[in-house]
Protein backbone atom coordinates (compact mmCIF):
# COMPACT_ATOMS: atom_id res chain seq x y z
CA UNK A 1 0.00 0.00 0.00
CA UNK A 2 2.86 2.38 0.83
CA UNK A 3 4.41 1.82 -2.60
CA UNK A 4 1.14 2.92 -4.26
CA UNK A 5 1.24 6.17 -2.31
CA UNK A 6 4.87 6.60 -3.30
CA UNK A 7 4.00 6.11 -6.98
CA UNK A 8 1.14 8.61 -6.72
CA UNK A 9 3.47 11.15 -5.09
CA UNK A 10 6.06 10.62 -7.82
CA UNK A 11 3.43 11.15 -10.53
CA UNK A 12 2.19 14.31 -8.81
CA UNK A 13 5.78 15.59 -8.55
CA UNK A 14 6.38 14.97 -12.27
CA UNK A 15 3.10 16.71 -13.19
CA UNK A 16 3.99 19.77 -11.11
CA UNK A 17 7.59 19.76 -12.32
CA UNK A 18 6.55 19.62 -15.99
CA UNK A 19 3.34 21.67 -15.87
CA UNK A 20 4.84 24.79 -17.44
CA UNK A 21 6.47 22.93 -20.32
CA UNK A 22 3.18 21.10 -21.02
CA UNK A 23 1.06 24.27 -20.76
CA UNK A 24 3.43 26.64 -22.57
CA UNK A 25 2.33 25.92 -26.15
CA UNK A 26 -1.42 25.74 -25.48
CA UNK A 27 -1.23 28.94 -23.42
CA UNK A 28 0.52 30.77 -26.24
CA UNK A 29 -2.12 29.55 -28.71
CA UNK A 30 -4.89 31.31 -26.78
CA UNK A 31 -5.48 34.63 -28.55
CA UNK A 32 -4.17 37.61 -26.60
CA UNK A 33 -7.63 39.21 -26.52
CA UNK A 34 -9.06 36.12 -24.80
CA UNK A 35 -6.13 35.98 -22.36
CA UNK A 36 -6.74 39.63 -21.47
CA UNK A 37 -10.49 39.14 -21.04
CA UNK A 38 -10.02 36.06 -18.84
CA UNK A 39 -7.39 37.82 -16.70
CA UNK A 40 -9.53 40.93 -16.34
CA UNK A 41 -12.62 38.94 -15.31
CA UNK A 42 -10.55 36.94 -12.83
CA UNK A 43 -9.07 40.10 -11.33
CA UNK A 44 -12.52 41.65 -11.03
CA UNK A 45 -13.75 38.63 -9.08
CA UNK A 46 -10.71 38.38 -6.83
CA UNK A 47 -10.50 42.12 -6.15
CA UNK A 48 -14.25 42.86 -6.16
CA UNK A 49 -14.23 44.52 -2.72
CA UNK A 50 -11.00 46.42 -3.36
CA UNK A 51 -12.39 47.78 -6.62
CA UNK A 52 -15.61 48.89 -4.91
CA UNK A 53 -13.59 50.60 -2.16
CA UNK A 54 -11.34 52.41 -4.66
CA UNK A 55 -8.24 50.60 -3.40
CA UNK A 56 -6.70 50.56 -6.88
CA UNK A 57 -6.32 54.32 -7.15
CA UNK A 58 -2.58 54.03 -6.42
CA UNK A 59 -2.31 52.32 -9.84
CA UNK A 60 -4.05 55.20 -11.67
CA UNK A 61 -2.17 55.83 -14.93
CA UNK A 62 0.63 53.49 -13.83
CA UNK A 63 1.36 50.06 -15.25
CA UNK A 64 2.03 46.79 -13.46
CA UNK A 65 3.71 44.14 -15.59
CA UNK A 66 2.98 40.54 -14.55
CA UNK A 67 5.12 37.83 -16.14
CA UNK A 68 4.91 34.07 -15.87
CA UNK A 69 8.46 33.37 -16.94
CA UNK A 70 8.30 29.66 -17.71
CA UNK A 71 5.11 30.11 -19.78
CA UNK A 72 6.58 33.16 -21.53
CA UNK A 73 3.38 35.11 -20.83
CA UNK A 74 3.09 38.69 -19.70
CA UNK A 75 0.33 41.21 -19.19
CA UNK A 76 0.16 44.84 -18.21
CA UNK A 77 -2.43 45.98 -15.68
CA UNK A 78 -3.49 49.52 -14.90
CA UNK A 79 -6.36 51.43 -13.30
CA UNK A 80 -7.85 54.06 -15.58
CA UNK A 81 -11.13 55.93 -15.39
CA UNK A 82 -12.09 54.03 -12.21
CA UNK A 83 -11.69 50.58 -13.77
CA UNK A 84 -9.04 47.93 -14.27
CA UNK A 85 -7.40 47.69 -17.67
CA UNK A 86 -5.39 44.74 -19.01
CA UNK A 87 -3.14 45.11 -22.03
CA UNK A 88 -0.58 42.93 -23.74
CA UNK A 89 1.84 45.82 -24.24
CA UNK A 90 2.61 49.30 -23.07
CA UNK A 91 5.32 51.87 -23.65
CA UNK A 92 6.75 51.27 -20.20
CA UNK A 93 5.84 49.61 -16.96
CA UNK A 94 6.22 51.23 -13.57
CA UNK A 95 6.64 48.01 -11.63
CA UNK A 96 7.11 44.41 -12.67
CA UNK A 97 6.27 41.15 -10.87
CA UNK A 98 7.66 37.97 -12.40
CA UNK A 99 8.02 34.38 -11.35
CA UNK A 100 7.60 30.77 -12.33
CA UNK A 101 4.10 29.30 -12.70
CA UNK A 102 4.28 27.08 -9.60
CA UNK A 103 5.56 29.88 -7.38
CA UNK A 104 2.80 32.24 -8.52
CA UNK A 105 0.19 29.55 -7.83
CA UNK A 106 1.62 29.06 -4.34
CA UNK A 107 1.43 32.82 -3.70
CA UNK A 108 -2.16 33.01 -4.96
CA UNK A 109 -3.17 30.09 -2.73
CA UNK A 110 -1.30 31.53 0.26
CA UNK A 111 0.96 28.51 0.48
CA UNK A 112 4.08 30.68 0.14
CA UNK A 113 4.75 34.19 1.34
CA UNK A 114 5.72 36.63 -1.45
CA UNK A 115 8.43 38.15 0.78
CA UNK A 116 10.03 34.74 1.30
CA UNK A 117 10.02 34.01 -2.44
CA UNK A 118 11.39 37.50 -3.14
CA UNK A 119 14.34 36.96 -0.80
CA UNK A 120 14.91 33.51 -2.32
CA UNK A 121 14.97 35.25 -5.74
CA UNK A 122 12.02 33.16 -6.91
CA UNK A 123 9.77 36.22 -7.21
CA UNK A 124 11.19 39.29 -8.90
CA UNK A 125 9.80 42.73 -8.17
CA UNK A 126 11.45 45.44 -10.23
CA UNK A 127 10.80 49.11 -10.77
CA UNK A 128 8.97 51.50 -8.45
CA UNK A 129 9.51 49.94 -5.02
CA UNK A 130 6.71 51.89 -3.34
CA UNK A 131 4.23 50.90 -6.07
CA UNK A 132 5.38 47.28 -5.82
CA UNK A 133 4.79 47.32 -2.07
CA UNK A 134 1.28 48.71 -2.57
CA UNK A 135 0.51 45.96 -5.10
CA UNK A 136 1.83 43.30 -2.70
CA UNK A 137 -0.18 44.73 0.20
CA UNK A 138 -3.33 44.77 -1.93
CA UNK A 139 -2.76 41.11 -2.85
CA UNK A 140 -2.22 40.26 0.83
CA UNK A 141 -5.47 42.01 1.78
CA UNK A 142 -7.66 39.72 -0.33
CA UNK A 143 -9.87 37.52 1.83
CA UNK A 144 -9.85 34.22 -0.06
CA UNK A 145 -13.06 33.21 1.75
CA UNK A 146 -14.83 36.12 0.05
CA UNK A 147 -14.15 34.62 -3.39
CA UNK A 148 -16.93 32.68 -5.08
CA UNK A 149 -16.84 29.21 -3.55
CA UNK A 150 -15.96 27.35 -6.81
CA UNK A 151 -13.07 29.75 -7.48
CA UNK A 152 -11.80 29.46 -3.91
CA UNK A 153 -11.99 25.66 -3.98
CA UNK A 154 -10.26 25.46 -7.35
CA UNK A 155 -7.47 27.77 -6.19
CA UNK A 156 -6.95 25.88 -2.92
CA UNK A 157 -6.98 22.48 -4.66
CA UNK A 158 -4.46 23.65 -7.25
CA UNK A 159 -2.21 25.31 -4.65
CA UNK A 160 -2.28 22.18 -2.45
CA UNK A 161 -1.49 19.97 -5.45
CA UNK A 162 1.48 22.15 -6.42
CA UNK A 163 2.73 22.39 -2.83
CA UNK A 164 2.60 18.60 -2.39
CA UNK A 165 4.10 18.04 -5.83
CA UNK A 166 7.10 20.22 -5.01
CA UNK A 167 7.89 18.23 -1.86
CA UNK A 168 10.55 15.66 -2.52
CA UNK A 169 9.50 12.18 -1.41
CA UNK A 170 11.77 10.73 1.22
CA UNK A 171 14.01 7.95 -0.02
CA UNK A 172 13.49 5.89 3.17
CA UNK A 173 9.74 5.71 2.60
CA UNK A 174 10.21 4.51 -0.96
CA UNK A 175 12.82 1.92 0.01
CA UNK A 176 10.75 0.59 2.91
CA UNK A 177 7.82 0.09 0.57
CA UNK A 178 9.58 -2.75 -1.19
PDB file of C-alpha atoms in Angstrom:
ATOM      1  CA  UNK A   1       0.000   0.000   0.000  1.00  0.00           C
ATOM      2  CA  UNK A   2       2.860   2.377   0.829  1.00  0.00           C
ATOM      3  CA  UNK A   3       4.412   1.819  -2.600  1.00  0.00           C
ATOM      4  CA  UNK A   4       1.139   2.921  -4.258  1.00  0.00           C
ATOM      5  CA  UNK A   5       1.241   6.166  -2.310  1.00  0.00           C
ATOM      6  CA  UNK A   6       4.872   6.604  -3.304  1.00  0.00           C
ATOM      7  CA  UNK A   7       4.005   6.112  -6.984  1.00  0.00           C
ATOM      8  CA  UNK A   8       1.140   8.612  -6.722  1.00  0.00           C
ATOM      9  CA  UNK A   9       3.465  11.151  -5.086  1.00  0.00           C
ATOM     10  CA  UNK A  10       6.060  10.624  -7.819  1.00  0.00           C
ATOM     11  CA  UNK A  11       3.427  11.152 -10.529  1.00  0.00           C
ATOM     12  CA  UNK A  12       2.192  14.309  -8.809  1.00  0.00           C
ATOM     13  CA  UNK A  13       5.777  15.588  -8.546  1.00  0.00           C
ATOM     14  CA  UNK A  14       6.378  14.968 -12.266  1.00  0.00           C
ATOM     15  CA  UNK A  15       3.103  16.709 -13.186  1.00  0.00           C
ATOM     16  CA  UNK A  16       3.990  19.765 -11.108  1.00  0.00           C
ATOM     17  CA  UNK A  17       7.592  19.764 -12.319  1.00  0.00           C
ATOM     18  CA  UNK A  18       6.553  19.619 -15.988  1.00  0.00           C
ATOM     19  CA  UNK A  19       3.335  21.673 -15.871  1.00  0.00           C
ATOM     20  CA  UNK A  20       4.839  24.793 -17.437  1.00  0.00           C
ATOM     21  CA  UNK A  21       6.466  22.928 -20.321  1.00  0.00           C
ATOM     22  CA  UNK A  22       3.182  21.104 -21.016  1.00  0.00           C
ATOM     23  CA  UNK A  23       1.056  24.269 -20.758  1.00  0.00           C
ATOM     24  CA  UNK A  24       3.431  26.635 -22.566  1.00  0.00           C
ATOM     25  CA  UNK A  25       2.334  25.923 -26.150  1.00  0.00           C
ATOM     26  CA  UNK A  26      -1.420  25.736 -25.483  1.00  0.00           C
ATOM     27  CA  UNK A  27      -1.233  28.941 -23.415  1.00  0.00           C
ATOM     28  CA  UNK A  28       0.523  30.766 -26.235  1.00  0.00           C
ATOM     29  CA  UNK A  29      -2.119  29.551 -28.715  1.00  0.00           C
ATOM     30  CA  UNK A  30      -4.890  31.309 -26.784  1.00  0.00           C
ATOM     31  CA  UNK A  31      -5.475  34.634 -28.549  1.00  0.00           C
ATOM     32  CA  UNK A  32      -4.172  37.612 -26.596  1.00  0.00           C
ATOM     33  CA  UNK A  33      -7.628  39.214 -26.518  1.00  0.00           C
ATOM     34  CA  UNK A  34      -9.062  36.120 -24.803  1.00  0.00           C
ATOM     35  CA  UNK A  35      -6.131  35.985 -22.361  1.00  0.00           C
ATOM     36  CA  UNK A  36      -6.742  39.625 -21.469  1.00  0.00           C
ATOM     37  CA  UNK A  37     -10.493  39.144 -21.035  1.00  0.00           C
ATOM     38  CA  UNK A  38     -10.015  36.060 -18.839  1.00  0.00           C
ATOM     39  CA  UNK A  39      -7.394  37.817 -16.698  1.00  0.00           C
ATOM     40  CA  UNK A  40      -9.534  40.931 -16.344  1.00  0.00           C
ATOM     41  CA  UNK A  41     -12.622  38.937 -15.307  1.00  0.00           C
ATOM     42  CA  UNK A  42     -10.550  36.938 -12.827  1.00  0.00           C
ATOM     43  CA  UNK A  43      -9.071  40.100 -11.335  1.00  0.00           C
ATOM     44  CA  UNK A  44     -12.520  41.654 -11.031  1.00  0.00           C
ATOM     45  CA  UNK A  45     -13.750  38.625  -9.082  1.00  0.00           C
ATOM     46  CA  UNK A  46     -10.707  38.384  -6.829  1.00  0.00           C
ATOM     47  CA  UNK A  47     -10.504  42.121  -6.154  1.00  0.00           C
ATOM     48  CA  UNK A  48     -14.245  42.856  -6.155  1.00  0.00           C
ATOM     49  CA  UNK A  49     -14.232  44.524  -2.725  1.00  0.00           C
ATOM     50  CA  UNK A  50     -10.999  46.424  -3.356  1.00  0.00           C
ATOM     51  CA  UNK A  51     -12.388  47.782  -6.616  1.00  0.00           C
ATOM     52  CA  UNK A  52     -15.610  48.889  -4.907  1.00  0.00           C
ATOM     53  CA  UNK A  53     -13.588  50.601  -2.164  1.00  0.00           C
ATOM     54  CA  UNK A  54     -11.337  52.411  -4.658  1.00  0.00           C
ATOM     55  CA  UNK A  55      -8.242  50.603  -3.399  1.00  0.00           C
ATOM     56  CA  UNK A  56      -6.696  50.556  -6.882  1.00  0.00           C
ATOM     57  CA  UNK A  57      -6.322  54.324  -7.146  1.00  0.00           C
ATOM     58  CA  UNK A  58      -2.585  54.027  -6.421  1.00  0.00           C
ATOM     59  CA  UNK A  59      -2.315  52.318  -9.842  1.00  0.00           C
ATOM     60  CA  UNK A  60      -4.051  55.203 -11.665  1.00  0.00           C
ATOM     61  CA  UNK A  61      -2.169  55.834 -14.934  1.00  0.00           C
ATOM     62  CA  UNK A  62       0.627  53.493 -13.834  1.00  0.00           C
ATOM     63  CA  UNK A  63       1.358  50.060 -15.253  1.00  0.00           C
ATOM     64  CA  UNK A  64       2.025  46.786 -13.462  1.00  0.00           C
ATOM     65  CA  UNK A  65       3.711  44.140 -15.588  1.00  0.00           C
ATOM     66  CA  UNK A  66       2.975  40.542 -14.552  1.00  0.00           C
ATOM     67  CA  UNK A  67       5.123  37.830 -16.143  1.00  0.00           C
ATOM     68  CA  UNK A  68       4.907  34.070 -15.871  1.00  0.00           C
ATOM     69  CA  UNK A  69       8.458  33.373 -16.942  1.00  0.00           C
ATOM     70  CA  UNK A  70       8.297  29.659 -17.714  1.00  0.00           C
ATOM     71  CA  UNK A  71       5.109  30.113 -19.779  1.00  0.00           C
ATOM     72  CA  UNK A  72       6.578  33.161 -21.533  1.00  0.00           C
ATOM     73  CA  UNK A  73       3.378  35.106 -20.835  1.00  0.00           C
ATOM     74  CA  UNK A  74       3.087  38.693 -19.702  1.00  0.00           C
ATOM     75  CA  UNK A  75       0.330  41.209 -19.191  1.00  0.00           C
ATOM     76  CA  UNK A  76       0.160  44.838 -18.210  1.00  0.00           C
ATOM     77  CA  UNK A  77      -2.431  45.980 -15.683  1.00  0.00           C
ATOM     78  CA  UNK A  78      -3.490  49.520 -14.895  1.00  0.00           C
ATOM     79  CA  UNK A  79      -6.363  51.430 -13.297  1.00  0.00           C
ATOM     80  CA  UNK A  80      -7.846  54.057 -15.578  1.00  0.00           C
ATOM     81  CA  UNK A  81     -11.127  55.935 -15.394  1.00  0.00           C
ATOM     82  CA  UNK A  82     -12.085  54.035 -12.212  1.00  0.00           C
ATOM     83  CA  UNK A  83     -11.692  50.581 -13.773  1.00  0.00           C
ATOM     84  CA  UNK A  84      -9.042  47.931 -14.269  1.00  0.00           C
ATOM     85  CA  UNK A  85      -7.398  47.688 -17.669  1.00  0.00           C
ATOM     86  CA  UNK A  86      -5.388  44.737 -19.008  1.00  0.00           C
ATOM     87  CA  UNK A  87      -3.136  45.111 -22.025  1.00  0.00           C
ATOM     88  CA  UNK A  88      -0.583  42.930 -23.740  1.00  0.00           C
ATOM     89  CA  UNK A  89       1.840  45.820 -24.241  1.00  0.00           C
ATOM     90  CA  UNK A  90       2.614  49.305 -23.070  1.00  0.00           C
ATOM     91  CA  UNK A  91       5.317  51.872 -23.652  1.00  0.00           C
ATOM     92  CA  UNK A  92       6.750  51.273 -20.203  1.00  0.00           C
ATOM     93  CA  UNK A  93       5.842  49.605 -16.963  1.00  0.00           C
ATOM     94  CA  UNK A  94       6.224  51.232 -13.568  1.00  0.00           C
ATOM     95  CA  UNK A  95       6.638  48.008 -11.632  1.00  0.00           C
ATOM     96  CA  UNK A  96       7.112  44.407 -12.666  1.00  0.00           C
ATOM     97  CA  UNK A  97       6.267  41.153 -10.870  1.00  0.00           C
ATOM     98  CA  UNK A  98       7.657  37.973 -12.398  1.00  0.00           C
ATOM     99  CA  UNK A  99       8.024  34.378 -11.354  1.00  0.00           C
ATOM    100  CA  UNK A 100       7.598  30.768 -12.327  1.00  0.00           C
ATOM    101  CA  UNK A 101       4.104  29.298 -12.700  1.00  0.00           C
ATOM    102  CA  UNK A 102       4.282  27.075  -9.605  1.00  0.00           C
ATOM    103  CA  UNK A 103       5.558  29.878  -7.377  1.00  0.00           C
ATOM    104  CA  UNK A 104       2.799  32.238  -8.516  1.00  0.00           C
ATOM    105  CA  UNK A 105       0.188  29.551  -7.826  1.00  0.00           C
ATOM    106  CA  UNK A 106       1.619  29.058  -4.335  1.00  0.00           C
ATOM    107  CA  UNK A 107       1.425  32.817  -3.700  1.00  0.00           C
ATOM    108  CA  UNK A 108      -2.159  33.009  -4.956  1.00  0.00           C
ATOM    109  CA  UNK A 109      -3.168  30.085  -2.732  1.00  0.00           C
ATOM    110  CA  UNK A 110      -1.303  31.533   0.258  1.00  0.00           C
ATOM    111  CA  UNK A 111       0.963  28.506   0.479  1.00  0.00           C
ATOM    112  CA  UNK A 112       4.076  30.683   0.138  1.00  0.00           C
ATOM    113  CA  UNK A 113       4.754  34.189   1.339  1.00  0.00           C
ATOM    114  CA  UNK A 114       5.724  36.629  -1.452  1.00  0.00           C
ATOM    115  CA  UNK A 115       8.425  38.150   0.776  1.00  0.00           C
ATOM    116  CA  UNK A 116      10.033  34.742   1.295  1.00  0.00           C
ATOM    117  CA  UNK A 117      10.024  34.011  -2.435  1.00  0.00           C
ATOM    118  CA  UNK A 118      11.391  37.498  -3.137  1.00  0.00           C
ATOM    119  CA  UNK A 119      14.343  36.962  -0.802  1.00  0.00           C
ATOM    120  CA  UNK A 120      14.910  33.510  -2.324  1.00  0.00           C
ATOM    121  CA  UNK A 121      14.966  35.254  -5.738  1.00  0.00           C
ATOM    122  CA  UNK A 122      12.022  33.158  -6.912  1.00  0.00           C
ATOM    123  CA  UNK A 123       9.768  36.217  -7.208  1.00  0.00           C
ATOM    124  CA  UNK A 124      11.187  39.288  -8.905  1.00  0.00           C
ATOM    125  CA  UNK A 125       9.798  42.731  -8.174  1.00  0.00           C
ATOM    126  CA  UNK A 126      11.448  45.440 -10.226  1.00  0.00           C
ATOM    127  CA  UNK A 127      10.801  49.115 -10.774  1.00  0.00           C
ATOM    128  CA  UNK A 128       8.973  51.502  -8.452  1.00  0.00           C
ATOM    129  CA  UNK A 129       9.510  49.944  -5.018  1.00  0.00           C
ATOM    130  CA  UNK A 130       6.711  51.888  -3.343  1.00  0.00           C
ATOM    131  CA  UNK A 131       4.230  50.905  -6.066  1.00  0.00           C
ATOM    132  CA  UNK A 132       5.376  47.277  -5.822  1.00  0.00           C
ATOM    133  CA  UNK A 133       4.789  47.324  -2.070  1.00  0.00           C
ATOM    134  CA  UNK A 134       1.279  48.711  -2.571  1.00  0.00           C
ATOM    135  CA  UNK A 135       0.506  45.959  -5.096  1.00  0.00           C
ATOM    136  CA  UNK A 136       1.834  43.297  -2.703  1.00  0.00           C
ATOM    137  CA  UNK A 137      -0.177  44.726   0.199  1.00  0.00           C
ATOM    138  CA  UNK A 138      -3.326  44.767  -1.927  1.00  0.00           C
ATOM    139  CA  UNK A 139      -2.758  41.109  -2.849  1.00  0.00           C
ATOM    140  CA  UNK A 140      -2.224  40.256   0.827  1.00  0.00           C
ATOM    141  CA  UNK A 141      -5.472  42.006   1.778  1.00  0.00           C
ATOM    142  CA  UNK A 142      -7.664  39.719  -0.327  1.00  0.00           C
ATOM    143  CA  UNK A 143      -9.867  37.515   1.826  1.00  0.00           C
ATOM    144  CA  UNK A 144      -9.854  34.218  -0.056  1.00  0.00           C
ATOM    145  CA  UNK A 145     -13.056  33.215   1.752  1.00  0.00           C
ATOM    146  CA  UNK A 146     -14.827  36.121   0.052  1.00  0.00           C
ATOM    147  CA  UNK A 147     -14.147  34.617  -3.386  1.00  0.00           C
ATOM    148  CA  UNK A 148     -16.926  32.683  -5.078  1.00  0.00           C
ATOM    149  CA  UNK A 149     -16.839  29.210  -3.550  1.00  0.00           C
ATOM    150  CA  UNK A 150     -15.958  27.351  -6.807  1.00  0.00           C
ATOM    151  CA  UNK A 151     -13.072  29.751  -7.483  1.00  0.00           C
ATOM    152  CA  UNK A 152     -11.803  29.462  -3.906  1.00  0.00           C
ATOM    153  CA  UNK A 153     -11.992  25.660  -3.976  1.00  0.00           C
ATOM    154  CA  UNK A 154     -10.257  25.459  -7.354  1.00  0.00           C
ATOM    155  CA  UNK A 155      -7.468  27.771  -6.193  1.00  0.00           C
ATOM    156  CA  UNK A 156      -6.955  25.879  -2.925  1.00  0.00           C
ATOM    157  CA  UNK A 157      -6.982  22.482  -4.661  1.00  0.00           C
ATOM    158  CA  UNK A 158      -4.458  23.652  -7.247  1.00  0.00           C
ATOM    159  CA  UNK A 159      -2.212  25.308  -4.647  1.00  0.00           C
ATOM    160  CA  UNK A 160      -2.277  22.181  -2.446  1.00  0.00           C
ATOM    161  CA  UNK A 161      -1.494  19.970  -5.454  1.00  0.00           C
ATOM    162  CA  UNK A 162       1.475  22.153  -6.420  1.00  0.00           C
ATOM    163  CA  UNK A 163       2.730  22.386  -2.831  1.00  0.00           C
ATOM    164  CA  UNK A 164       2.601  18.601  -2.391  1.00  0.00           C
ATOM    165  CA  UNK A 165       4.102  18.040  -5.834  1.00  0.00           C
ATOM    166  CA  UNK A 166       7.099  20.216  -5.007  1.00  0.00           C
ATOM    167  CA  UNK A 167       7.888  18.229  -1.865  1.00  0.00           C
ATOM    168  CA  UNK A 168      10.547  15.661  -2.521  1.00  0.00           C
ATOM    169  CA  UNK A 169       9.496  12.179  -1.408  1.00  0.00           C
ATOM    170  CA  UNK A 170      11.771  10.729   1.219  1.00  0.00           C
ATOM    171  CA  UNK A 171      14.012   7.950  -0.024  1.00  0.00           C
ATOM    172  CA  UNK A 172      13.495   5.895   3.169  1.00  0.00           C
ATOM    173  CA  UNK A 173       9.743   5.713   2.602  1.00  0.00           C
ATOM    174  CA  UNK A 174      10.208   4.512  -0.958  1.00  0.00           C
ATOM    175  CA  UNK A 175      12.818   1.916   0.005  1.00  0.00           C
ATOM    176  CA  UNK A 176      10.747   0.590   2.914  1.00  0.00           C
ATOM    177  CA  UNK A 177       7.820   0.094   0.569  1.00  0.00           C
ATOM    178  CA  UNK A 178       9.583  -2.750  -1.187  1.00  0.00           C
TER     179      UNK A 178
END
